[in-house]
Tab-separated table of C-alpha atoms and ligand atoms in Angstrom:
chain	number	residue	atom	x	y	z
A	1	MET	CA	-0.288	20.916	-15.648
A	2	LYS	CA	1.877	21.109	-18.757
A	3	ASP	CA	4.146	18.052	-19.178
A	4	LYS	CA	2.576	16.281	-16.226
A	5	LEU	CA	0.638	13.044	-16.608
A	6	ARG	CA	-3.066	13.712	-16.078
A	7	VAL	CA	-4.535	11.377	-13.481
A	8	GLY	CA	-8.087	10.447	-12.556
A	9	ILE	CA	-9.041	9.244	-9.074
A	10	LEU	CA	-11.869	6.741	-8.584
A	11	GLY	CA	-13.332	7.028	-5.074
A	12	ALA	CA	-11.796	10.504	-4.793
A	13	THR	CA	-14.043	11.654	-1.936
A	14	GLY	CA	-13.216	8.748	0.420
A	15	THR	CA	-10.564	8.221	3.090
A	16	VAL	CA	-7.937	6.989	0.619
A	17	GLY	CA	-9.181	9.275	-2.165
A	18	GLN	CA	-8.559	12.349	0.004
A	19	ARG	CA	-5.008	11.134	0.701
A	20	PHE	CA	-4.481	10.842	-3.053
A	21	ILE	CA	-5.637	14.432	-3.488
A	22	GLU	CA	-3.378	15.616	-0.658
A	23	LEU	CA	-0.268	13.711	-1.815
A	24	LEU	CA	-0.728	14.622	-5.483
A	25	ASP	CA	-0.973	18.358	-4.769
A	26	ASN	CA	2.124	19.866	-6.444
A	27	HIS	CA	3.434	16.421	-7.415
A	28	PRO	CA	6.257	16.870	-9.957
A	29	GLN	CA	4.927	14.255	-12.440
A	30	PHE	CA	1.181	13.903	-11.896
A	31	ALA	CA	-1.690	16.369	-11.904
A	32	VAL	CA	-5.253	15.522	-10.879
A	33	ALA	CA	-7.442	16.018	-13.940
A	34	ALA	CA	-10.566	14.006	-13.065
A	35	VAL	CA	-12.344	12.781	-9.951
A	36	ALA	CA	-15.055	10.122	-9.678
A	37	ALA	CA	-17.247	8.880	-6.834
A	38	SER	CA	-20.764	7.533	-6.175
A	39	ASP	CA	-23.986	8.991	-7.533
A	40	ARG	CA	-24.327	10.814	-4.194
A	41	SER	CA	-21.408	13.015	-5.315
A	42	GLN	CA	-21.646	13.040	-9.120
A	43	GLY	CA	-22.410	16.376	-10.790
A	44	LYS	CA	-21.213	18.406	-7.792
A	45	THR	CA	-17.891	20.180	-7.568
A	46	TYR	CA	-15.297	18.293	-5.533
A	47	ALA	CA	-15.535	21.029	-2.879
A	48	GLU	CA	-19.306	20.502	-2.603
A	49	ALA	CA	-19.195	16.703	-2.661
A	50	CYS	CA	-16.260	16.055	-0.352
A	51	ALA	CA	-16.287	16.596	3.416
A	52	TRP	CA	-12.519	17.167	3.730
A	53	ARG	CA	-11.260	15.276	6.791
A	54	LEU	CA	-7.491	15.717	6.561
A	55	ALA	CA	-5.507	18.389	8.361
A	56	GLY	CA	-5.082	21.591	6.357
A	57	GLU	CA	-7.198	22.898	3.505
A	58	MET	CA	-8.485	21.001	0.495
A	59	PRO	CA	-6.014	21.755	-2.347
A	60	GLU	CA	-7.223	24.670	-4.467
A	61	ALA	CA	-6.540	22.851	-7.756
A	62	VAL	CA	-9.275	20.234	-7.215
A	63	ARG	CA	-12.039	22.326	-5.620
A	64	SER	CA	-13.834	23.101	-8.869
A	65	LEU	CA	-13.404	19.715	-10.597
A	66	ILE	CA	-16.808	18.154	-11.277
A	67	VAL	CA	-17.201	14.717	-9.717
A	68	GLU	CA	-17.983	12.172	-12.420
A	69	ALA	CA	-19.175	8.572	-12.608
A	70	PRO	CA	-16.361	5.990	-12.464
A	71	GLU	CA	-16.705	5.169	-16.152
A	72	PRO	CA	-13.945	4.903	-18.748
A	73	THR	CA	-14.878	8.240	-20.262
A	74	LEU	CA	-12.673	10.128	-17.776
A	75	ASP	CA	-10.336	12.551	-19.512
A	76	CYS	CA	-6.984	11.430	-18.095
A	77	ASP	CA	-3.880	9.348	-18.889
A	78	VAL	CA	-3.721	7.195	-15.745
A	79	VAL	CA	-6.295	6.091	-13.157
A	80	PHE	CA	-5.783	5.672	-9.419
A	81	SER	CA	-8.536	3.543	-7.922
A	82	SER	CA	-9.706	3.629	-4.312
A	83	LEU	CA	-13.149	2.169	-4.913
A	84	PRO	CA	-14.855	-0.186	-2.466
A	85	GLY	CA	-13.697	-3.759	-3.086
A	86	ASP	CA	-17.121	-5.080	-4.110
A	87	MET	CA	-17.416	-2.810	-7.152
A	88	ALA	CA	-13.741	-2.428	-8.039
A	89	ARG	CA	-13.421	-5.595	-10.095
A	90	GLU	CA	-16.028	-4.729	-12.663
A	91	THR	CA	-15.160	-1.039	-12.837
A	92	GLU	CA	-11.385	-1.469	-13.042
A	93	SER	CA	-11.852	-4.154	-15.745
A	94	ARG	CA	-13.826	-1.680	-17.833
A	95	PHE	CA	-11.050	0.903	-17.534
A	96	ARG	CA	-8.408	-1.664	-18.497
A	97	ALA	CA	-10.471	-2.812	-21.478
A	98	ALA	CA	-10.723	0.816	-22.618
A	99	GLY	CA	-6.909	1.094	-22.576
A	100	TYR	CA	-6.372	2.910	-19.261
A	101	LYS	CA	-3.449	2.176	-16.976
A	102	VAL	CA	-5.076	1.445	-13.618
A	103	ILE	CA	-3.133	1.695	-10.358
A	104	SER	CA	-5.379	0.213	-7.741
A	105	ASN	CA	-5.660	0.121	-3.971
A	106	SER	CA	-8.578	-2.249	-3.977
A	107	SER	CA	-8.318	-5.947	-3.252
A	108	ALA	CA	-10.216	-7.003	-6.383
A	109	PHE	CA	-7.258	-7.955	-8.625
A	110	ARG	CA	-4.417	-8.367	-6.123
A	111	MET	CA	-4.255	-12.157	-6.354
A	112	ASP	CA	-4.801	-12.448	-10.130
A	113	ALA	CA	-1.870	-14.382	-11.596
A	114	ASP	CA	-1.045	-11.741	-14.225
A	115	VAL	CA	-1.446	-8.668	-11.980
A	116	PRO	CA	1.602	-7.300	-10.133
A	117	LEU	CA	1.054	-6.902	-6.380
A	118	LEU	CA	3.751	-4.329	-6.149
A	119	ILE	CA	6.004	-2.821	-3.506
A	120	PRO	CA	8.768	-1.113	-5.498
A	121	GLU	CA	11.466	-1.781	-2.893
A	122	VAL	CA	10.561	-5.470	-2.654
A	123	ASN	CA	9.384	-6.960	-5.939
A	124	ALA	CA	9.877	-4.485	-8.793
A	125	GLU	CA	10.690	-7.414	-11.076
A	126	HIS	CA	7.030	-8.549	-10.813
A	127	LEU	CA	6.205	-5.644	-13.152
A	128	ALA	CA	7.156	-8.035	-15.955
A	129	LEU	CA	3.676	-9.570	-15.460
A	130	ILE	CA	2.236	-6.540	-17.250
A	131	GLU	CA	3.523	-7.921	-20.542
A	132	GLY	CA	1.452	-11.091	-20.202
A	133	GLN	CA	-1.542	-9.124	-18.933
A	134	THR	CA	-1.657	-6.739	-21.895
A	135	ALA	CA	-1.173	-9.642	-24.317
A	136	ARG	CA	-4.042	-11.558	-22.702
A	137	HIS	CA	-6.364	-8.561	-22.722
A	138	ASP	CA	-5.282	-7.488	-26.159
A	139	GLY	CA	-4.704	-3.807	-25.524
A	140	GLU	CA	-2.564	-1.191	-23.850
A	141	GLY	CA	-4.533	-1.062	-20.600
A	142	PHE	CA	-3.325	-2.842	-17.485
A	143	ILE	CA	-3.896	-3.076	-13.744
A	144	VAL	CA	-1.182	-2.856	-11.090
A	145	THR	CA	-2.174	-3.188	-7.431
A	146	ASN	CA	-0.676	-2.327	-4.083
A	147	PRO	CA	-1.136	-4.692	-1.145
A	148	ASN	CA	-3.525	-4.419	1.763
A	149	CYS	CA	-2.473	-1.743	4.294
A	150	SER	CA	-1.211	-4.217	6.917
A	151	THR	CA	0.433	-6.489	4.370
A	152	ILE	CA	2.635	-3.708	2.985
A	153	MET	CA	4.425	-3.112	6.255
A	154	LEU	CA	4.723	-6.825	6.989
A	155	ALA	CA	6.208	-7.552	3.554
A	156	LEU	CA	8.613	-4.604	3.877
A	157	ALA	CA	9.745	-5.909	7.277
A	158	LEU	CA	10.111	-9.515	6.105
A	159	ALA	CA	11.873	-8.734	2.812
A	160	PRO	CA	15.344	-8.064	4.290
A	161	LEU	CA	15.045	-11.082	6.617
A	162	ASP	CA	14.001	-13.328	3.746
A	163	LYS	CA	16.823	-12.062	1.558
A	164	THR	CA	19.523	-12.391	4.227
A	165	PHE	CA	18.530	-15.447	6.264
A	166	GLY	CA	15.495	-17.053	4.590
A	167	ILE	CA	12.185	-17.379	6.423
A	168	GLU	CA	10.617	-20.586	7.679
A	169	ALA	CA	7.573	-19.313	9.595
A	170	VAL	CA	5.837	-16.064	10.567
A	171	ALA	CA	3.152	-15.324	13.157
A	172	VAL	CA	1.752	-11.787	13.100
A	173	THR	CA	-0.791	-10.030	15.322
A	174	THR	CA	-2.035	-6.624	14.154
A	175	MET	CA	-3.581	-3.682	15.979
A	176	GLN	CA	-5.182	-1.630	13.216
A	177	ALA	CA	-6.396	1.963	13.133
A	178	VAL	CA	-10.029	2.868	12.541
A	179	SER	CA	-9.237	4.890	9.382
A	180	GLY	CA	-8.412	1.540	7.763
A	181	ALA	CA	-12.154	0.897	7.621
A	182	GLY	CA	-12.852	4.032	5.533
A	183	TYR	CA	-15.411	6.666	6.484
A	184	PRO	CA	-17.486	6.532	8.688
A	185	GLY	CA	-15.896	3.148	9.408
A	186	VAL	CA	-16.396	1.487	12.761
A	187	ALA	CA	-19.156	3.012	14.920
A	188	SER	CA	-17.697	4.930	17.876
A	189	LEU	CA	-19.869	2.889	20.257
A	190	ASP	CA	-18.186	-0.267	18.965
A	191	ILE	CA	-14.575	0.910	19.152
A	192	MET	CA	-14.261	3.298	22.120
A	193	ASP	CA	-13.088	1.499	25.267
A	194	ASN	CA	-12.723	-1.595	23.125
A	195	VAL	CA	-10.724	-3.852	20.800
A	196	VAL	CA	-12.538	-5.718	18.028
A	197	PRO	CA	-10.797	-9.022	17.209
A	198	PHE	CA	-12.196	-9.289	13.679
A	199	ILE	CA	-11.653	-7.420	10.407
A	200	ALA	CA	-13.435	-9.144	7.544
A	201	GLY	CA	-11.030	-10.824	5.119
A	202	GLU	CA	-7.952	-9.181	6.631
A	203	GLU	CA	-6.200	-12.251	8.019
A	204	GLU	CA	-6.604	-14.154	4.754
A	205	LYS	CA	-5.296	-11.152	2.779
A	206	MET	CA	-2.215	-10.769	4.966
A	207	GLU	CA	-1.364	-14.428	4.591
A	208	SER	CA	-1.924	-14.849	0.847
A	209	GLU	CA	-0.662	-11.434	-0.298
A	210	THR	CA	2.592	-11.687	1.674
A	211	LEU	CA	3.443	-14.994	-0.016
A	212	LYS	CA	2.728	-13.546	-3.467
A	213	ILE	CA	4.794	-10.399	-2.858
A	214	LEU	CA	7.794	-12.362	-1.603
A	215	GLY	CA	7.329	-14.979	-4.323
A	216	ARG	CA	9.630	-15.510	-7.293
A	217	LEU	CA	8.839	-14.415	-10.822
A	218	ASN	CA	9.047	-17.427	-13.126
A	219	ASP	CA	7.813	-15.891	-16.335
A	220	SER	CA	5.874	-12.860	-17.488
A	221	ARG	CA	2.826	-14.905	-18.543
A	222	GLY	CA	1.372	-15.268	-15.102
A	223	GLY	CA	4.170	-16.910	-13.252
A	224	ILE	CA	4.769	-15.978	-9.628
A	225	GLU	CA	5.839	-18.905	-7.503
A	226	ALA	CA	4.569	-18.019	-4.030
A	227	ALA	CA	7.037	-17.955	-1.140
A	228	ASP	CA	6.780	-21.216	0.775
A	229	PHE	CA	7.002	-20.284	4.459
A	230	ALA	CA	4.199	-20.863	6.968
A	231	ILE	CA	2.327	-17.685	7.918
A	232	SER	CA	-0.436	-17.015	10.414
A	233	ALA	CA	-2.149	-13.639	10.946
A	234	GLN	CA	-4.546	-12.377	13.620
A	235	CYS	CA	-6.030	-8.925	13.043
A	236	HIS	CA	-7.638	-6.525	15.531
A	237	ARG	CA	-9.257	-3.103	15.235
A	238	VAL	CA	-8.153	-0.709	17.979
A	239	ALA	CA	-9.122	2.845	18.956
A	240	VAL	CA	-6.317	4.590	17.036
A	241	LEU	CA	-7.049	7.054	14.214
A	242	ASP	CA	-4.132	6.360	11.841
A	243	GLY	CA	-1.239	3.888	11.962
A	244	HIS	CA	-1.332	0.101	11.931
A	245	LEU	CA	0.895	-1.755	14.398
A	246	ALA	CA	1.935	-5.413	14.108
A	247	ALA	CA	3.664	-7.704	16.590
A	248	VAL	CA	5.638	-10.221	14.522
A	249	ARG	CA	7.430	-13.459	15.386
A	250	VAL	CA	9.626	-15.076	12.801
A	251	LYS	CA	11.530	-18.350	12.409
A	252	LEU	CA	14.549	-18.024	10.130
A	253	LYS	CA	16.118	-20.639	7.857
A	254	GLN	CA	19.650	-19.686	8.884
A	255	ARG	CA	20.915	-18.916	12.374
A	256	ALA	CA	21.366	-15.202	12.932
A	257	ALA	CA	22.684	-13.042	15.753
A	258	LEU	CA	20.436	-10.296	17.145
A	259	GLU	CA	22.721	-7.558	15.781
A	260	ASP	CA	22.570	-9.163	12.315
A	261	VAL	CA	18.776	-9.109	12.368
A	262	ARG	CA	18.791	-5.474	13.486
A	263	HIS	CA	21.352	-4.647	10.798
A	264	ALA	CA	19.275	-6.367	8.097
A	265	PHE	CA	16.350	-4.040	8.914
A	266	ASP	CA	18.442	-0.913	9.339
A	267	SER	CA	20.477	-1.331	6.160
A	268	PHE	CA	17.567	-2.322	3.929
A	269	THR	CA	17.526	-0.622	0.574
A	270	ALA	CA	15.591	-1.798	-2.436
A	271	LEU	CA	16.127	-5.486	-3.215
A	272	LEU	CA	16.932	-4.798	-6.823
A	273	PRO	CA	20.082	-2.698	-6.557
A	274	GLU	CA	19.015	-0.135	-9.124
A	275	LEU	CA	15.545	0.433	-7.615
A	276	PRO	CA	14.071	2.691	-6.519
A	277	ARG	CA	16.338	5.129	-4.670
A	278	GLU	CA	18.722	5.435	-7.559
A	279	LEU	CA	15.745	6.196	-9.760
A	280	LYS	CA	14.956	8.987	-7.297
A	281	LEU	CA	11.260	8.268	-7.078
A	282	HIS	CA	9.607	11.324	-5.592
A	283	SER	CA	7.648	9.469	-2.878
A	284	ALA	CA	10.370	6.976	-1.886
A	285	PRO	CA	11.498	7.653	1.691
A	286	GLU	CA	15.123	8.361	2.515
A	287	LYS	CA	15.051	5.348	4.802
A	288	ILE	CA	12.671	2.476	4.090
A	289	ILE	CA	12.891	0.949	7.599
A	290	ILE	CA	13.622	3.067	10.660
A	291	VAL	CA	14.829	0.932	13.570
A	292	ARG	CA	14.168	2.336	17.060
A	293	ASP	CA	15.904	1.021	20.140
A	294	GLU	CA	13.785	2.670	22.847
A	295	PRO	CA	11.839	-0.036	24.702
A	296	ASP	CA	8.474	1.672	24.126
A	297	ARG	CA	8.586	2.374	20.372
A	298	PRO	CA	7.113	2.306	17.759
A	299	GLN	CA	3.846	3.983	18.717
A	300	PRO	CA	1.160	5.113	16.245
A	301	ARG	CA	0.980	8.744	17.375
A	302	LEU	CA	4.758	9.176	17.478
A	303	ASP	CA	5.922	7.164	14.491
A	304	ARG	CA	3.206	6.993	11.812
A	305	ASP	CA	4.439	10.107	9.976
A	306	ALA	CA	8.079	8.953	9.791
A	307	GLY	CA	9.496	9.527	6.317
A	308	ARG	CA	6.404	11.594	5.398
A	309	GLY	CA	4.332	8.488	6.174
A	310	MET	CA	6.330	6.321	3.717
A	311	SER	CA	8.873	4.730	6.089
A	312	ILE	CA	7.965	1.859	8.347
A	313	THR	CA	9.267	1.848	11.927
A	314	ILE	CA	10.508	-1.315	13.645
A	315	GLY	CA	11.309	-1.678	17.331
A	316	ARG	CA	11.444	-4.242	20.163
A	317	VAL	CA	13.721	-6.497	18.091
A	318	GLN	CA	14.434	-9.394	20.441
A	319	PRO	CA	15.125	-13.120	20.503
A	320	ASP	CA	11.963	-15.160	20.944
A	321	ALA	CA	11.619	-18.353	22.966
A	322	VAL	CA	9.037	-19.883	20.608
A	323	LEU	CA	10.208	-18.770	17.155
A	324	ASP	CA	13.657	-17.181	16.585
A	325	TYR	CA	12.998	-13.433	16.762
A	326	ARG	CA	10.193	-11.016	17.472
A	327	PHE	CA	9.677	-7.351	16.719
A	328	VAL	CA	6.969	-4.698	16.418
A	329	CYS	CA	6.416	-2.731	13.212
A	330	LEU	CA	4.264	0.240	12.368
A	331	SER	CA	3.232	2.174	9.277
A	332	HIS	CA	0.769	4.847	8.213
A	333	ASN	CA	-2.147	2.913	6.769
A	334	THR	CA	-3.509	5.541	4.379
A	335	ILE	CA	-0.069	6.747	3.178
A	336	ARG	CA	2.408	3.814	2.956
A	337	GLY	CA	-0.554	1.467	3.267
A	338	ALA	CA	-2.707	2.988	0.514
A	339	ALA	CA	-2.473	6.266	-1.448
A	340	GLY	CA	1.276	6.804	-0.965
A	341	ALA	CA	1.927	3.194	-1.973
A	342	ALA	CA	-0.091	3.561	-5.181
A	343	ILE	CA	1.650	6.830	-6.063
A	344	LEU	CA	5.065	5.240	-5.495
A	345	ASN	CA	3.966	2.402	-7.789
A	346	ALA	CA	2.954	4.947	-10.428
A	347	GLU	CA	6.315	6.701	-10.099
A	348	LEU	CA	8.097	3.386	-10.708
A	349	LEU	CA	5.857	2.650	-13.698
A	350	ALA	CA	6.655	6.096	-15.102
A	351	ALA	CA	10.386	5.740	-14.413
A	352	THR	CA	10.459	2.414	-16.257
A	353	GLY	CA	8.605	3.821	-19.265
A	354	ARG	CA	5.319	2.042	-18.652
A	355	LEU	CA	3.045	5.082	-18.411
A	356	SER	CA	3.965	6.760	-21.676
B	401	LIG	P1	-14.327	5.110	1.884
B	401	LIG	O1	-13.803	6.145	2.802
B	401	LIG	O2	-15.605	4.427	2.217
B	401	LIG	O3	-14.468	5.767	0.408
B	401	LIG	C1	-15.103	5.103	-0.651
B	401	LIG	C2	-15.059	5.946	-1.923
B	401	LIG	O4	-15.674	5.199	-2.985
B	401	LIG	C3	-15.807	7.277	-1.840
B	401	LIG	O5	-15.187	8.206	-2.695
B	401	LIG	C4	-17.187	6.896	-2.373
B	401	LIG	O6	-17.868	8.006	-2.966
B	401	LIG	C5	-16.805	5.943	-3.478
B	401	LIG	N1	-17.909	5.016	-3.798
B	401	LIG	C6	-18.634	4.275	-2.913
B	401	LIG	N2	-19.596	3.568	-3.583
B	401	LIG	C7	-19.461	3.903	-4.885
B	401	LIG	C8	-20.174	3.554	-6.076
B	401	LIG	N3	-21.191	2.695	-6.040
B	401	LIG	N4	-19.767	4.107	-7.258
B	401	LIG	C9	-18.721	4.974	-7.301
B	401	LIG	N5	-18.023	5.355	-6.209
B	401	LIG	C10	-18.385	4.815	-5.026
B	401	LIG	O7	-13.273	3.917	1.672
B	401	LIG	P2	-11.645	3.960	1.728
B	401	LIG	O8	-11.177	3.648	3.082
B	401	LIG	O9	-11.182	5.186	1.051
B	401	LIG	O10	-11.282	2.656	0.876
B	401	LIG	C11	-11.316	2.646	-0.532
B	401	LIG	C12	-10.637	1.379	-1.049
B	401	LIG	O11	-9.271	1.383	-0.646
B	401	LIG	C13	-11.250	0.097	-0.519
B	401	LIG	O12	-11.197	-0.881	-1.521
B	401	LIG	C14	-10.334	-0.270	0.618
B	401	LIG	O13	-10.329	-1.640	0.907
B	401	LIG	C15	-8.983	0.196	0.087
B	401	LIG	N6	-7.980	0.500	1.118
B	401	LIG	C16	-8.269	1.308	2.177
B	401	LIG	C17	-7.275	1.593	3.117
B	401	LIG	C18	-7.503	2.468	4.318
B	401	LIG	O14	-6.572	2.581	5.164
B	401	LIG	N7	-8.647	3.125	4.465
B	401	LIG	C19	-6.003	1.059	2.953
B	401	LIG	C20	-5.741	0.246	1.839
B	401	LIG	C21	-6.730	-0.011	0.942
B	401	LIG	P3	-18.980	8.894	-2.164
B	401	LIG	O15	-18.216	9.840	-1.282
B	401	LIG	O16	-19.685	9.577	-3.273
B	401	LIG	O17	-19.837	7.932	-1.404
């Protein structure tokens, strides 16, 4: 653990918490020093409290950690939060007030004007909001969030189109995995042989978060000017374990040929030229967007683990008779859509000197 930043995980026993534990095992910069969960788990060892539901064994290094309350007494330098949304706001505020750097998965602070809603490849410049946030809260603590699991892949897919051609309108229809609902999530009797056309709050999050992420930073004191295109989302829960799929239609500001649209996806690197590949962030995938030309891809089972779960896969790129183009995109909801996203955010914060 020497020389590594010591991290605490809030909600460490849950679906996203277990991904944090898995992805942080042998991480070059971070070591798990503290774990917190509900009073059902507190006082037990992590091995006793957590029913491990990922493939492979629970990492040895965390088995004997004692699960604590999510209070700002945790002995660590940085906090990853995967707490339920309803309690995250109060708890994460307390950590920030106590001077912790909080990297959160929860929705609680995503739309706050002074909180970065960060995807390193898309809007690294929004990190400047931290300056205004720490000034307002009069301390060293801050909160940085990653977007909702479906929003991340949509924003990653739209970013190169927005940069190259401009976007006028987007209509997106998702088919989302059951692991997105946490554990035990959707009852098997509700989801088997079925599609549920409602996920509470999801459509609103996809619409508002996408516009914030693709918005322009005006100033560090709370100034993101939201992107101004029309966006409409419809979200569905389907009987898939991991991997959210989205069918997207987009109207562009400039005319574009099909091969130019395909090229914009395929050649996408971080929007700020120096970030993050050149910074060699450990969790950044070799290729951010993988374009597939087979007519029946992407598929959750075949494509969710692309780029160790950190790439998104786009296929079925075609002209559209209603808007200009349509395509299908897919990403791993608990890796690129949650724990992996937060860890990548932490790596960018560390690389830009904000975690020391
Ligand atoms: P989950 O499987 O239900 O896990 C919830 C975690 O929070 C568990 O560790 C649980 O501990 C803990 N917890 C619950 N109530 C608590 C309390 N009162 N005090 C302290 N800890 C408490 O949920 P999840 O899917 O991991 O989601 C966690 C967060 O990440 C949510 O905000 C969710 O919206 C967000 N998120 C999830 C996904 C996804 O794909 N699943 C993607 C993006 C974002 P116990 O084990 O002790 O009950």
